[in-house]
């Protein structure tokens, strides 16, 4: 499922602080949680970003890392929020919740200029709409697996509505292109 363009966080500190805040202590646990919850749908956060951000937050005093023994391999670093980290996490959450930043989409930007593609535009728009339909179906299945998870329902519902709105926009532009090609 594509995640390009939608509200991706440029600063992953809120996400990493939040992951530590919900009790995830190790970077690999955070990566597993991100993958399991499809967090990449709305947050640009990869494994290397998690570890890099943990190190930055540790240098800044927002998290404390403590070496713990590992059954396999070298000791691991277990992270916890410091008082400063909790304060920053709350501040970043408040900032995010009050953001008036628009949602950007490369797909919609492309749609604006699709008529410049000439004869290929309608086929491209149809393929794009089909891809969005597949992504929406993936989201529907994901939502069904999250029975009773209100936050997942809210986030997944948001993206399903975005995909539906994009499909409507694609359909309108495609219809306009078909009309202009047959009347011209």
CSV table of N, CA and C in Angstrom, one decimal:
chain,number,residue,atom,x,y,z
A,1,UNK,N,0.9,-1.2,0.0
A,1,UNK,CA,0.0,0.0,0.0
A,1,UNK,C,0.9,1.2,0.0
A,2,UNK,N,0.6,2.1,-0.9
A,2,UNK,CA,1.4,3.3,-1.0
A,2,UNK,C,1.2,4.3,0.2
A,3,UNK,N,2.2,4.9,0.6
A,3,UNK,CA,2.1,5.9,1.7
A,3,UNK,C,2.6,7.2,1.3
A,4,UNK,N,2.9,7.4,0.0
A,4,UNK,CA,3.5,8.6,-0.4
A,4,UNK,C,2.6,9.8,-0.2
A,5,UNK,N,3.2,10.9,0.3
A,5,UNK,CA,2.5,12.1,0.3
A,5,UNK,C,1.7,12.5,1.4
A,6,UNK,N,1.1,11.6,2.2
A,6,UNK,CA,0.1,12.0,3.2
A,6,UNK,C,0.7,12.3,4.5
A,7,UNK,N,0.8,13.5,4.9
A,7,UNK,CA,1.1,13.9,6.2
A,7,UNK,C,2.3,13.2,6.9
A,8,UNK,N,3.2,12.9,6.1
A,8,UNK,CA,4.4,12.2,6.6
A,8,UNK,C,5.1,13.2,7.5
A,9,UNK,N,5.5,12.7,8.7
A,9,UNK,CA,6.2,13.6,9.6
A,9,UNK,C,7.6,13.8,9.2
A,10,UNK,N,8.0,15.0,9.2
A,10,UNK,CA,9.4,15.4,8.8
A,10,UNK,C,10.3,15.2,10.0
A,11,UNK,N,9.7,15.3,11.2
A,11,UNK,CA,10.5,15.2,12.4
A,11,UNK,C,9.9,14.0,13.2
A,12,UNK,N,10.7,12.9,13.2
A,12,UNK,CA,10.1,11.6,13.8
A,12,UNK,C,10.2,11.6,15.3
A,13,UNK,N,10.7,12.7,15.9
A,13,UNK,CA,10.8,12.7,17.4
A,13,UNK,C,9.5,12.4,18.1
A,14,UNK,N,8.4,13.0,17.7
A,14,UNK,CA,7.2,12.7,18.4
A,14,UNK,C,6.8,11.2,18.3
A,15,UNK,N,7.0,10.6,17.2
A,15,UNK,CA,6.7,9.2,17.0
A,15,UNK,C,7.6,8.3,17.9
A,16,UNK,N,8.9,8.6,17.9
A,16,UNK,CA,9.8,7.8,18.7
A,16,UNK,C,9.5,8.0,20.2
A,17,UNK,N,9.3,9.3,20.6
A,17,UNK,CA,9.0,9.5,22.0
A,17,UNK,C,7.7,8.8,22.4
A,18,UNK,N,6.7,8.9,21.5
A,18,UNK,CA,5.5,8.2,21.7
A,18,UNK,C,5.7,6.7,21.9
A,19,UNK,N,6.5,6.1,21.0
A,19,UNK,CA,6.8,4.6,21.1
A,19,UNK,C,7.4,4.3,22.4
A,20,UNK,N,8.3,5.1,22.9
A,20,UNK,CA,8.9,4.9,24.2
A,20,UNK,C,7.9,5.1,25.3
A,21,UNK,N,7.1,6.1,25.1
A,21,UNK,CA,6.0,6.5,26.0
A,21,UNK,C,5.0,5.4,26.2
A,22,UNK,N,4.7,4.6,25.2
A,22,UNK,CA,3.7,3.5,25.4
A,22,UNK,C,4.4,2.2,25.9
A,23,UNK,N,5.7,2.3,26.2
A,23,UNK,CA,6.3,1.2,26.9
A,23,UNK,C,7.3,0.3,26.0
A,24,UNK,N,7.5,0.7,24.8
A,24,UNK,CA,8.5,0.0,24.0
A,24,UNK,C,9.9,0.4,24.3
A,25,UNK,N,10.7,-0.5,24.7
A,25,UNK,CA,12.0,-0.1,25.3
A,25,UNK,C,13.2,-0.3,24.3
A,26,UNK,N,13.0,-1.1,23.3
A,26,UNK,CA,14.1,-1.4,22.4
A,26,UNK,C,13.8,-1.0,21.0
A,27,UNK,N,14.8,-0.6,20.2
A,27,UNK,CA,14.6,-0.2,18.9
A,27,UNK,C,13.9,-1.3,18.0
A,28,UNK,N,14.3,-2.5,18.2
A,28,UNK,CA,13.7,-3.6,17.4
A,28,UNK,C,12.2,-3.8,17.7
A,29,UNK,N,11.8,-3.5,19.0
A,29,UNK,CA,10.4,-3.6,19.4
A,29,UNK,C,9.6,-2.5,18.7
A,30,UNK,N,10.2,-1.3,18.6
A,30,UNK,CA,9.6,-0.2,18.0
A,30,UNK,C,9.4,-0.5,16.5
A,31,UNK,N,10.4,-1.1,15.9
A,31,UNK,CA,10.3,-1.4,14.4
A,31,UNK,C,9.1,-2.4,14.2
A,32,UNK,N,9.1,-3.5,15.1
A,32,UNK,CA,8.0,-4.5,15.0
A,32,UNK,C,6.7,-3.8,15.2
A,33,UNK,N,6.5,-2.9,16.1
A,33,UNK,CA,5.3,-2.3,16.4
A,33,UNK,C,4.9,-1.4,15.2
A,34,UNK,N,5.8,-0.7,14.6
A,34,UNK,CA,5.5,0.2,13.4
A,34,UNK,C,5.0,-0.7,12.3
A,35,UNK,N,5.7,-1.8,12.0
A,35,UNK,CA,5.3,-2.7,11.0
A,35,UNK,C,3.9,-3.4,11.3
A,36,UNK,N,3.7,-3.8,12.5
A,36,UNK,CA,2.5,-4.5,12.8
A,36,UNK,C,1.3,-3.6,12.8
A,37,UNK,N,1.5,-2.4,13.1
A,37,UNK,CA,0.3,-1.4,13.1
A,37,UNK,C,0.2,-0.6,11.9
A,38,UNK,N,1.0,-0.9,10.8
A,38,UNK,CA,0.9,-0.1,9.6
A,38,UNK,C,1.2,1.4,9.8
A,39,UNK,N,2.0,1.7,10.8
A,39,UNK,CA,2.3,3.1,11.1
A,39,UNK,C,2.8,3.9,9.9
A,40,UNK,N,3.5,3.2,9.0
A,40,UNK,CA,4.1,3.9,7.9
A,40,UNK,C,3.0,4.5,7.0
A,41,UNK,N,1.8,4.2,7.2
A,41,UNK,CA,0.7,4.8,6.4
A,41,UNK,C,0.7,6.3,6.7
A,42,UNK,N,1.0,6.7,7.9
A,42,UNK,CA,1.0,8.1,8.2
A,42,UNK,C,2.3,8.7,8.7
A,43,UNK,N,3.3,7.9,9.0
A,43,UNK,CA,4.5,8.4,9.5
A,43,UNK,C,5.7,7.8,8.7
A,44,UNK,N,6.6,8.7,8.3
A,44,UNK,CA,7.8,8.3,7.6
A,44,UNK,C,8.8,7.9,8.7
A,45,UNK,N,8.8,6.6,9.0
A,45,UNK,CA,9.6,6.1,10.1
A,45,UNK,C,10.1,4.7,9.8
A,46,UNK,N,11.4,4.6,9.5
A,46,UNK,CA,12.0,3.3,9.3
A,46,UNK,C,12.9,2.9,10.4
A,47,UNK,N,13.5,1.7,10.3
A,47,UNK,CA,14.3,1.2,11.4
A,47,UNK,C,15.5,2.1,11.6
A,48,UNK,N,16.2,2.5,10.6
A,48,UNK,CA,17.3,3.4,10.8
A,48,UNK,C,16.9,4.7,11.4
A,49,UNK,N,15.8,5.2,11.0
A,49,UNK,CA,15.3,6.5,11.6
A,49,UNK,C,15.0,6.3,13.1
A,50,UNK,N,14.4,5.2,13.4
A,50,UNK,CA,14.2,4.9,14.9
A,50,UNK,C,15.5,5.0,15.7
A,51,UNK,N,16.5,4.2,15.2
A,51,UNK,CA,17.7,4.2,16.0
A,51,UNK,C,18.4,5.5,16.0
A,52,UNK,N,18.4,6.2,14.8
A,52,UNK,CA,19.1,7.5,14.8
A,52,UNK,C,18.4,8.5,15.7
A,53,UNK,N,17.1,8.5,15.7
A,53,UNK,CA,16.3,9.4,16.6
A,53,UNK,C,16.5,9.0,18.0
A,54,UNK,N,16.5,7.8,18.4
A,54,UNK,CA,16.8,7.4,19.8
A,54,UNK,C,18.1,8.0,20.2
A,55,UNK,N,19.1,7.9,19.4
A,55,UNK,CA,20.5,8.4,19.7
A,55,UNK,C,20.4,9.9,19.9
A,56,UNK,N,19.7,10.6,19.0
A,56,UNK,CA,19.6,12.1,19.2
A,56,UNK,C,18.8,12.4,20.4
A,57,UNK,N,17.7,11.7,20.7
A,57,UNK,CA,16.9,12.0,21.9
A,57,UNK,C,17.7,11.7,23.2
A,58,UNK,N,18.6,10.7,23.1
A,58,UNK,CA,19.4,10.4,24.3
A,58,UNK,C,20.4,11.5,24.5
A,59,UNK,N,21.1,12.0,23.4
A,59,UNK,CA,22.0,13.1,23.5
A,59,UNK,C,21.3,14.3,24.1
A,60,UNK,N,20.1,14.5,23.7
A,60,UNK,CA,19.3,15.7,24.2
A,60,UNK,C,18.7,15.5,25.5
A,61,UNK,N,18.9,14.4,26.1
A,61,UNK,CA,18.3,14.1,27.5
A,61,UNK,C,16.9,13.8,27.5
A,62,UNK,N,16.2,13.5,26.4
A,62,UNK,CA,14.8,13.2,26.4
A,62,UNK,C,14.5,11.7,26.7
A,63,UNK,N,15.5,10.8,26.4
A,63,UNK,CA,15.4,9.4,26.7
A,63,UNK,C,16.7,9.0,27.4
A,64,UNK,N,16.6,8.0,28.2
A,64,UNK,CA,17.8,7.4,28.9
A,64,UNK,C,17.9,6.0,28.4
A,65,UNK,N,19.2,5.7,27.9
A,65,UNK,CA,19.5,4.3,27.4
A,65,UNK,C,20.2,3.6,28.5
A,66,UNK,N,19.8,2.3,28.7
A,66,UNK,CA,20.5,1.5,29.7
A,66,UNK,C,20.8,0.2,29.1
A,67,UNK,N,22.1,-0.3,29.2
A,67,UNK,CA,22.5,-1.6,28.6
A,67,UNK,C,21.8,-2.7,29.4
A,68,UNK,N,21.3,-3.6,28.7
A,68,UNK,CA,20.7,-4.8,29.3
A,68,UNK,C,21.2,-6.1,28.6
A,69,UNK,N,21.4,-7.1,29.3
A,69,UNK,CA,21.9,-8.4,28.8
A,69,UNK,C,20.9,-8.9,27.7
A,70,UNK,N,21.5,-9.6,26.7
A,70,UNK,CA,20.7,-10.2,25.7
A,70,UNK,C,21.0,-11.7,25.6
A,71,UNK,N,20.0,-12.5,25.4
A,71,UNK,CA,20.2,-13.9,25.3
A,71,UNK,C,21.0,-14.2,24.0
A,72,UNK,N,20.8,-13.4,23.0
A,72,UNK,CA,21.6,-13.6,21.7
A,72,UNK,C,22.4,-12.3,21.5
A,73,UNK,N,23.7,-12.4,21.3
A,73,UNK,CA,24.5,-11.3,20.9
A,73,UNK,C,24.8,-10.4,22.1
A,74,UNK,N,25.3,-9.2,21.7
A,74,UNK,CA,25.8,-8.2,22.7
A,74,UNK,C,24.6,-7.6,23.5
A,75,UNK,N,25.0,-6.9,24.6
A,75,UNK,CA,23.9,-6.3,25.3
A,75,UNK,C,23.1,-5.3,24.5
A,76,UNK,N,21.9,-5.1,24.8
A,76,UNK,CA,21.0,-4.1,24.1
A,76,UNK,C,20.8,-2.9,24.9
A,77,UNK,N,20.4,-1.8,24.2
A,77,UNK,CA,20.0,-0.6,24.9
A,77,UNK,C,18.5,-0.6,25.1
A,78,UNK,N,18.1,-0.5,26.4
A,78,UNK,CA,16.7,-0.3,26.7
A,78,UNK,C,16.5,1.2,27.0
A,79,UNK,N,15.5,1.8,26.4
A,79,UNK,CA,15.2,3.2,26.5
A,79,UNK,C,14.0,3.5,27.4
A,80,UNK,N,14.1,4.6,28.1
A,80,UNK,CA,12.9,5.0,28.9
A,80,UNK,C,12.9,6.6,28.7
A,81,UNK,N,11.7,7.1,28.9
A,81,UNK,CA,11.5,8.6,28.9
A,81,UNK,C,12.1,9.2,30.1
A,82,UNK,N,12.7,10.3,30.0
A,82,UNK,CA,13.1,11.1,31.1
A,82,UNK,C,12.0,12.1,31.4
A,83,UNK,N,12.0,12.9,32.4
A,83,UNK,CA,11.0,13.9,32.7
A,83,UNK,C,11.0,14.9,31.5
A,84,UNK,N,12.2,15.3,31.1
A,84,UNK,CA,12.3,16.2,29.9
A,84,UNK,C,11.7,15.5,28.7
A,85,UNK,N,11.9,14.3,28.5
A,85,UNK,CA,11.4,13.6,27.3
A,85,UNK,C,9.8,13.5,27.4
A,86,UNK,N,9.3,13.3,28.5
A,86,UNK,CA,7.8,13.3,28.7
A,86,UNK,C,7.3,14.7,28.4
A,87,UNK,N,8.0,15.8,28.9
A,87,UNK,CA,7.5,17.1,28.6
A,87,UNK,C,7.6,17.4,27.1
A,88,UNK,N,8.7,17.0,26.4
A,88,UNK,CA,8.8,17.2,25.0
A,88,UNK,C,7.8,16.4,24.2
A,89,UNK,N,7.5,15.2,24.6
A,89,UNK,CA,6.6,14.4,23.9
A,89,UNK,C,5.2,15.0,24.0
A,90,UNK,N,4.8,15.5,25.2
A,90,UNK,CA,3.5,16.1,25.3
A,90,UNK,C,3.4,17.4,24.4
A,91,UNK,N,4.5,18.2,24.4
A,91,UNK,CA,4.6,19.4,23.6
A,91,UNK,C,4.5,19.1,22.1
A,92,UNK,N,5.2,18.0,21.7
A,92,UNK,CA,5.1,17.7,20.3
A,92,UNK,C,3.7,17.1,19.9
A,93,UNK,N,3.1,16.4,20.8
A,93,UNK,CA,1.7,15.9,20.5
A,93,UNK,C,0.8,17.1,20.4
A,94,UNK,N,0.9,18.1,21.3
A,94,UNK,CA,0.1,19.3,21.3
A,94,UNK,C,0.3,20.0,20.0
A,95,UNK,N,1.6,20.2,19.6
A,95,UNK,CA,1.9,20.9,18.4
A,95,UNK,C,1.2,20.2,17.2
A,96,UNK,N,1.4,18.9,17.1
A,96,UNK,CA,0.8,18.1,16.0
A,96,UNK,C,-0.7,18.2,16.0
A,97,UNK,N,-1.3,18.1,17.1
A,97,UNK,CA,-2.8,18.2,17.2
A,97,UNK,C,-3.3,19.6,16.8
A,98,UNK,N,-2.5,20.6,17.0
A,98,UNK,CA,-3.0,21.9,16.6
A,98,UNK,C,-2.5,22.4,15.3
A,99,UNK,N,-1.8,21.5,14.6
A,99,UNK,CA,-1.3,21.9,13.3
A,99,UNK,C,-2.4,22.2,12.3
A,100,UNK,N,-2.1,23.3,11.5
A,100,UNK,CA,-3.0,23.6,10.4
A,100,UNK,C,-2.3,23.3,9.0
A,101,UNK,N,-1.3,22.5,9.1
A,101,UNK,CA,-0.5,22.1,7.9
A,101,UNK,C,-1.4,21.3,7.0
A,102,UNK,N,-1.4,21.7,5.7
A,102,UNK,CA,-2.2,20.9,4.8
A,102,UNK,C,-1.7,19.5,4.5
A,103,UNK,N,-2.5,18.7,4.0
A,103,UNK,CA,-2.1,17.3,3.6
A,103,UNK,C,-1.7,17.4,2.1
A,104,UNK,N,-0.5,17.0,1.8
A,104,UNK,CA,0.1,17.0,0.4
A,104,UNK,C,0.0,15.7,-0.2
A,105,UNK,N,-0.2,15.6,-1.5
A,105,UNK,CA,-0.3,14.4,-2.2
A,105,UNK,C,0.3,14.6,-3.6
A,106,UNK,N,1.4,13.8,-3.9
A,106,UNK,CA,2.0,13.8,-5.2
A,106,UNK,C,1.0,13.4,-6.3
A,107,UNK,N,0.1,12.5,-5.9
A,107,UNK,CA,-0.9,12.0,-6.8
A,107,UNK,C,-1.9,13.1,-7.3
A,108,UNK,N,-2.3,13.9,-6.3
A,108,UNK,CA,-3.2,15.0,-6.7
A,108,UNK,C,-2.5,16.1,-7.5
A,109,UNK,N,-1.2,16.3,-7.1
A,109,UNK,CA,-0.4,17.3,-7.9
A,109,UNK,C,-0.3,16.8,-9.4
A,110,UNK,N,-0.1,15.4,-9.5
A,110,UNK,CA,0.0,14.9,-10.9
A,110,UNK,C,-1.4,15.0,-11.6
A,111,UNK,N,-2.4,14.8,-10.9
A,111,UNK,CA,-3.8,14.9,-11.5
A,111,UNK,C,-4.0,16.3,-12.1
A,112,UNK,N,-3.5,17.3,-11.4
A,112,UNK,CA,-3.7,18.7,-11.9
A,112,UNK,C,-3.1,18.8,-13.4
A,113,UNK,N,-1.9,18.1,-13.6
A,113,UNK,CA,-1.2,18.2,-14.8
A,113,UNK,C,-1.5,17.0,-15.8
A,114,UNK,N,-2.3,16.1,-15.4
A,114,UNK,CA,-2.6,14.9,-16.2
A,114,UNK,C,-3.0,15.3,-17.6
A,115,UNK,N,-3.8,16.3,-17.9
A,115,UNK,CA,-4.2,16.6,-19.3
A,115,UNK,C,-2.9,16.8,-20.2
A,116,UNK,N,-1.8,17.2,-19.6
A,116,UNK,CA,-0.6,17.4,-20.4
A,116,UNK,C,0.0,16.1,-21.0
A,117,UNK,N,-0.5,14.9,-20.4
A,117,UNK,CA,0.0,13.6,-20.9
A,117,UNK,C,-0.6,13.2,-22.2
A,118,UNK,N,-1.6,13.9,-22.7
A,118,UNK,CA,-2.2,13.6,-24.0
A,118,UNK,C,-3.1,12.3,-23.8
A,119,UNK,N,-3.0,11.5,-24.9
A,119,UNK,CA,-3.8,10.3,-25.0
A,119,UNK,C,-3.6,9.3,-23.9
A,120,UNK,N,-2.5,9.3,-23.3
A,120,UNK,CA,-2.2,8.3,-22.2
A,120,UNK,C,-2.8,8.7,-20.9
A,121,UNK,N,-3.3,9.9,-20.7
A,121,UNK,CA,-3.8,10.4,-19.4
A,121,UNK,C,-5.0,9.5,-18.9
A,122,UNK,N,-6.0,9.2,-19.7
A,122,UNK,CA,-7.1,8.5,-19.2
A,122,UNK,C,-6.7,7.1,-18.7
A,123,UNK,N,-5.9,6.4,-19.5
A,123,UNK,CA,-5.4,5.1,-19.0
A,123,UNK,C,-4.6,5.2,-17.7
A,124,UNK,N,-3.8,6.2,-17.6
A,124,UNK,CA,-3.0,6.4,-16.4
A,124,UNK,C,-4.0,6.7,-15.2
A,125,UNK,N,-5.0,7.5,-15.4
A,125,UNK,CA,-5.9,7.8,-14.3
A,125,UNK,C,-6.7,6.6,-13.9
A,126,UNK,N,-7.1,5.7,-14.9
A,126,UNK,CA,-7.8,4.5,-14.6
A,126,UNK,C,-6.9,3.6,-13.8
A,127,UNK,N,-5.7,3.4,-14.2
A,127,UNK,CA,-4.7,2.5,-13.4
A,127,UNK,C,-4.6,3.1,-12.0
A,128,UNK,N,-4.5,4.4,-11.9
A,128,UNK,CA,-4.3,5.0,-10.5
A,128,UNK,C,-5.5,4.7,-9.7
A,129,UNK,N,-6.7,4.9,-10.3
A,129,UNK,CA,-8.0,4.6,-9.5
A,129,UNK,C,-8.0,3.2,-9.1
A,130,UNK,N,-7.6,2.3,-10.0
A,130,UNK,CA,-7.6,0.8,-9.6
A,130,UNK,C,-6.6,0.6,-8.5
A,131,UNK,N,-5.5,1.2,-8.5
A,131,UNK,CA,-4.5,1.1,-7.4
A,131,UNK,C,-5.1,1.6,-6.1
A,132,UNK,N,-5.8,2.7,-6.1
A,132,UNK,CA,-6.4,3.2,-4.9
A,132,UNK,C,-7.5,2.3,-4.4
A,133,UNK,N,-8.2,1.7,-5.3
A,133,UNK,CA,-9.2,0.7,-4.9
A,133,UNK,C,-8.6,-0.5,-4.2
A,134,UNK,N,-7.5,-1.0,-4.7
A,134,UNK,CA,-6.7,-2.1,-4.1
A,134,UNK,C,-6.2,-1.6,-2.7
A,135,UNK,N,-5.7,-0.4,-2.6
A,135,UNK,CA,-5.2,0.1,-1.3
A,135,UNK,C,-6.4,0.2,-0.3
A,136,UNK,N,-7.5,0.7,-0.8
A,136,UNK,CA,-8.7,0.8,0.0
A,136,UNK,C,-9.1,-0.6,0.5
A,137,UNK,N,-9.1,-1.6,-0.3
A,137,UNK,CA,-9.4,-3.0,0.1
A,137,UNK,C,-8.5,-3.5,1.1
A,138,UNK,N,-7.2,-3.2,1.0
A,138,UNK,CA,-6.2,-3.6,2.0
A,138,UNK,C,-6.5,-2.9,3.3
A,139,UNK,N,-6.9,-1.6,3.3
A,139,UNK,CA,-7.2,-0.9,4.5
A,139,UNK,C,-8.5,-1.5,5.1
A,140,UNK,N,-9.5,-1.9,4.3
A,140,UNK,CA,-10.7,-2.5,4.8
A,140,UNK,C,-10.4,-3.8,5.6
A,141,UNK,N,-9.5,-4.6,5.0
A,141,UNK,CA,-9.1,-5.9,5.6
A,141,UNK,C,-8.4,-5.6,6.9
A,142,UNK,N,-7.5,-4.6,6.9
A,142,UNK,CA,-6.7,-4.2,8.1
A,142,UNK,C,-7.7,-3.8,9.2
A,143,UNK,N,-8.7,-3.0,8.8
A,143,UNK,CA,-9.6,-2.5,9.8
A,143,UNK,C,-10.4,-3.6,10.4
A,144,UNK,N,-10.8,-4.6,9.6
A,144,UNK,CA,-11.5,-5.8,10.1
A,144,UNK,C,-10.7,-6.5,11.1
A,145,UNK,N,-9.4,-6.5,10.9
A,145,UNK,CA,-8.5,-7.3,11.9
A,145,UNK,C,-8.3,-6.5,13.2
A,146,UNK,N,-8.7,-5.3,13.2
A,146,UNK,CA,-8.5,-4.4,14.4
A,146,UNK,C,-9.8,-4.2,15.2
A,147,UNK,N,-10.6,-5.2,15.3
A,147,UNK,CA,-11.9,-5.2,16.0
A,147,UNK,C,-11.8,-4.4,17.3
A,148,UNK,N,-12.5,-3.3,17.3
A,148,UNK,CA,-12.6,-2.5,18.5
A,148,UNK,C,-11.5,-1.5,18.8
A,149,UNK,N,-10.5,-1.4,17.9
A,149,UNK,CA,-9.4,-0.5,18.1
A,149,UNK,C,-9.8,0.9,17.6
A,150,UNK,N,-10.3,1.7,18.5
A,150,UNK,CA,-10.9,3.0,18.1
A,150,UNK,C,-9.8,3.9,17.3
A,151,UNK,N,-8.6,3.9,17.8
A,151,UNK,CA,-7.6,4.7,17.1
A,151,UNK,C,-7.3,4.2,15.7
A,152,UNK,N,-7.2,2.9,15.5
A,152,UNK,CA,-7.0,2.3,14.2
A,152,UNK,C,-8.2,2.6,13.3
A,153,UNK,N,-9.4,2.5,13.9
A,153,UNK,CA,-10.6,2.9,13.1
A,153,UNK,C,-10.6,4.3,12.6
A,154,UNK,N,-10.1,5.2,13.5
A,154,UNK,CA,-10.1,6.6,13.1
A,154,UNK,C,-9.0,6.9,12.0
A,155,UNK,N,-7.8,6.3,12.2
A,155,UNK,CA,-6.8,6.6,11.2
A,155,UNK,C,-7.1,5.9,9.9
A,156,UNK,N,-7.5,4.6,10.0
A,156,UNK,CA,-7.8,3.9,8.7
A,156,UNK,C,-9.0,4.5,8.0
A,157,UNK,N,-10.0,4.8,8.8
A,157,UNK,CA,-11.2,5.5,8.2
A,157,UNK,C,-10.8,6.8,7.5
A,158,UNK,N,-9.9,7.5,8.1
A,158,UNK,CA,-9.4,8.8,7.4
A,158,UNK,C,-8.8,8.5,6.1
A,159,UNK,N,-7.9,7.5,6.0
A,159,UNK,CA,-7.3,7.2,4.7
A,159,UNK,C,-8.3,6.6,3.7
A,160,UNK,N,-9.2,5.8,4.2
A,160,UNK,CA,-10.2,5.3,3.3
A,160,UNK,C,-11.0,6.4,2.7
A,161,UNK,N,-11.4,7.4,3.4
A,161,UNK,CA,-12.1,8.6,2.9
A,161,UNK,C,-11.2,9.4,1.9
A,162,UNK,N,-9.9,9.5,2.2
A,162,UNK,CA,-9.0,10.2,1.3
A,162,UNK,C,-9.0,9.4,0.0
A,163,UNK,N,-8.8,8.1,0.1
A,163,UNK,CA,-8.7,7.3,-1.2
A,163,UNK,C,-10.0,7.4,-2.0
A,164,UNK,N,-11.2,7.4,-1.3
A,164,UNK,CA,-12.5,7.6,-2.0
A,164,UNK,C,-12.5,9.0,-2.6
A,165,UNK,N,-12.1,10.0,-1.9
A,165,UNK,CA,-12.1,11.4,-2.5
A,165,UNK,C,-11.2,11.4,-3.7
A,166,UNK,N,-10.0,10.8,-3.6
A,166,UNK,CA,-9.1,10.8,-4.8
A,166,UNK,C,-9.7,10.1,-6.0
A,167,UNK,N,-10.4,8.9,-5.7
A,167,UNK,CA,-11.0,8.2,-6.8
A,167,UNK,C,-12.1,9.0,-7.5
A,168,UNK,N,-12.8,9.8,-6.7
A,168,UNK,CA,-13.9,10.7,-7.3
A,168,UNK,C,-13.2,11.8,-8.2
A,169,UNK,N,-12.1,12.3,-7.7
A,169,UNK,CA,-11.4,13.4,-8.4
A,169,UNK,C,-10.8,12.8,-9.7
A,170,UNK,N,-10.2,11.6,-9.6
A,170,UNK,CA,-9.7,10.9,-10.8
A,170,UNK,C,-10.8,10.7,-11.9
A,171,UNK,N,-11.9,10.2,-11.4
A,171,UNK,CA,-13.1,10.0,-12.3
A,171,UNK,C,-13.6,11.2,-13.0
A,172,UNK,N,-13.6,12.3,-12.2
A,172,UNK,CA,-14.1,13.6,-12.8
A,172,UNK,C,-13.1,14.1,-13.9
A,173,UNK,N,-11.8,14.0,-13.6
A,173,UNK,CA,-10.8,14.5,-14.6
A,173,UNK,C,-10.8,13.5,-15.8
A,174,UNK,N,-10.9,12.2,-15.5
A,174,UNK,CA,-10.9,11.3,-16.6
A,174,UNK,C,-12.1,11.5,-17.5
A,175,UNK,N,-13.3,11.7,-16.9
A,175,UNK,CA,-14.5,12.0,-17.7
A,175,UNK,C,-14.3,13.3,-18.6
A,176,UNK,N,-13.7,14.3,-18.0
A,176,UNK,CA,-13.5,15.6,-18.7
A,176,UNK,C,-12.5,15.3,-19.9
A,177,UNK,N,-11.5,14.5,-19.7
A,177,UNK,CA,-10.6,14.2,-20.7
A,177,UNK,C,-11.2,13.4,-21.9
A,178,UNK,N,-12.1,12.5,-21.5
A,178,UNK,CA,-12.8,11.7,-22.5
A,178,UNK,C,-13.7,12.6,-23.3
A,179,UNK,N,-14.5,13.5,-22.6
A,179,UNK,CA,-15.4,14.5,-23.3
A,179,UNK,C,-14.6,15.3,-24.3
A,180,UNK,N,-13.5,15.9,-23.8
A,180,UNK,CA,-12.7,16.8,-24.7
A,180,UNK,C,-12.1,16.1,-25.8
A,181,UNK,N,-11.7,14.8,-25.7
A,181,UNK,CA,-11.1,14.1,-26.8
A,181,UNK,C,-12.1,13.7,-27.8
A,182,UNK,N,-13.3,13.5,-27.4
A,182,UNK,CA,-14.4,13.1,-28.4
A,182,UNK,C,-15.0,14.3,-29.1
A,183,UNK,N,-14.9,15.4,-28.4
A,183,UNK,CA,-15.6,16.6,-29.0
A,183,UNK,C,-14.6,17.5,-29.8
A,184,UNK,N,-13.3,17.2,-29.7
A,184,UNK,CA,-12.3,18.0,-30.4
A,184,UNK,C,-11.9,17.4,-31.6
